[in-house]
């Protein structure tokens, strides 16, 4: 691939390729961000279920001082 400044370098194609590469980079970054969000949502959902179980058990357990 021709680099900027080389003979036969076509400036408009170079700009299009740079833009295309920028879009690919942004898409990869967005995908990683979405994966992180999905993972965090899953972690929080599991935590909510865990806390709900604890609260449920606490409601039906007897707290008798002896």
C-alpha positions as a Markdown table, in Angstrom:
| # | Residue | x | y | z |
|---|---|---|---|---|
| 1 | Unk | 0.0 | 0.0 | 0.0 |
| 2 | Unk | 1.3 | 3.4 | -0.9 |
| 3 | Unk | 2.0 | 5.8 | 2.0 |
| 4 | Unk | 1.3 | 9.5 | 2.0 |
| 5 | Unk | 3.9 | 11.4 | 0.0 |
| 6 | Unk | 5.0 | 8.4 | -2.2 |
| 7 | Unk | 4.9 | 8.6 | -6.0 |
| 8 | Unk | 1.4 | 7.5 | -7.4 |
| 9 | Unk | -0.2 | 8.2 | -4.0 |
| 10 | Unk | -3.8 | 9.2 | -4.5 |
| 11 | Unk | -4.8 | 11.6 | -1.7 |
| 12 | Unk | -8.6 | 11.0 | -2.0 |
| 13 | Unk | -8.2 | 7.3 | -1.7 |
| 14 | Unk | -5.8 | 7.7 | 1.3 |
| 15 | Unk | -8.4 | 9.8 | 3.1 |
| 16 | Unk | -11.1 | 7.2 | 2.4 |
| 17 | Unk | -8.9 | 4.4 | 3.7 |
| 18 | Unk | -8.1 | 6.4 | 6.8 |
| 19 | Unk | -11.8 | 7.1 | 7.4 |
| 20 | Unk | -12.6 | 3.4 | 6.8 |
| 21 | Unk | -9.9 | 2.4 | 9.4 |
| 22 | Unk | -11.2 | 5.0 | 11.8 |
| 23 | Unk | -14.7 | 3.5 | 11.5 |
| 24 | Unk | -13.4 | 0.0 | 12.1 |
| 25 | Unk | -11.5 | 1.2 | 15.2 |
| 26 | Unk | -14.6 | 2.9 | 16.6 |
| 27 | Unk | -16.7 | -0.2 | 15.9 |
| 28 | Unk | -14.2 | -2.4 | 17.8 |
| 29 | Unk | -14.2 | 0.0 | 20.7 |
| 30 | Unk | -18.0 | 0.2 | 20.8 |
| 31 | Unk | -18.2 | -3.6 | 20.7 |
| 32 | Unk | -15.7 | -3.9 | 23.6 |
| 33 | Unk | -17.8 | -1.3 | 25.5 |
| 34 | Unk | -21.0 | -3.2 | 24.8 |
| 35 | Unk | -19.4 | -6.4 | 26.0 |
| 36 | Unk | -18.2 | -4.7 | 29.2 |
| 37 | Unk | -21.7 | -3.3 | 29.8 |
| 38 | Unk | -23.3 | -6.8 | 29.2 |
| 39 | Unk | -20.8 | -8.4 | 31.6 |
| 40 | Unk | -21.5 | -5.7 | 34.3 |
| 41 | Unk | -25.3 | -6.1 | 33.8 |
| 42 | Unk | -24.9 | -9.8 | 34.3 |
| 43 | Unk | -22.8 | -9.3 | 37.5 |
| 44 | Unk | -25.4 | -6.9 | 38.9 |
| 45 | Unk | -28.2 | -9.2 | 38.1 |
| 46 | Unk | -26.5 | -12.1 | 39.9 |
| 47 | Unk | -25.9 | -9.8 | 42.9 |
| 48 | Unk | -29.6 | -8.8 | 43.0 |
| 49 | Unk | -30.6 | -12.5 | 43.0 |
| 50 | Unk | -28.1 | -13.2 | 45.7 |
| 51 | Unk | -29.3 | -10.3 | 47.9 |
| 52 | Unk | -32.9 | -11.3 | 47.3 |
| 53 | Unk | -32.2 | -14.8 | 48.5 |
| 54 | Unk | -30.5 | -13.4 | 51.7 |
| 55 | Unk | -33.5 | -11.1 | 52.3 |
| 56 | Unk | -36.0 | -13.9 | 51.7 |
| 57 | Unk | -34.1 | -16.2 | 54.1 |
| 58 | Unk | -33.9 | -13.5 | 56.7 |
| 59 | Unk | -37.6 | -12.9 | 56.5 |
| 60 | Unk | -38.4 | -16.5 | 57.3 |
| 61 | Unk | -35.7 | -17.2 | 59.8 |
| 62 | Unk | -36.3 | -16.7 | 63.5 |
| 63 | Unk | -34.2 | -14.2 | 65.3 |
| 64 | Unk | -34.7 | -15.5 | 68.9 |
| 65 | Unk | -32.3 | -14.4 | 71.5 |
| 66 | Unk | -31.3 | -17.1 | 73.9 |
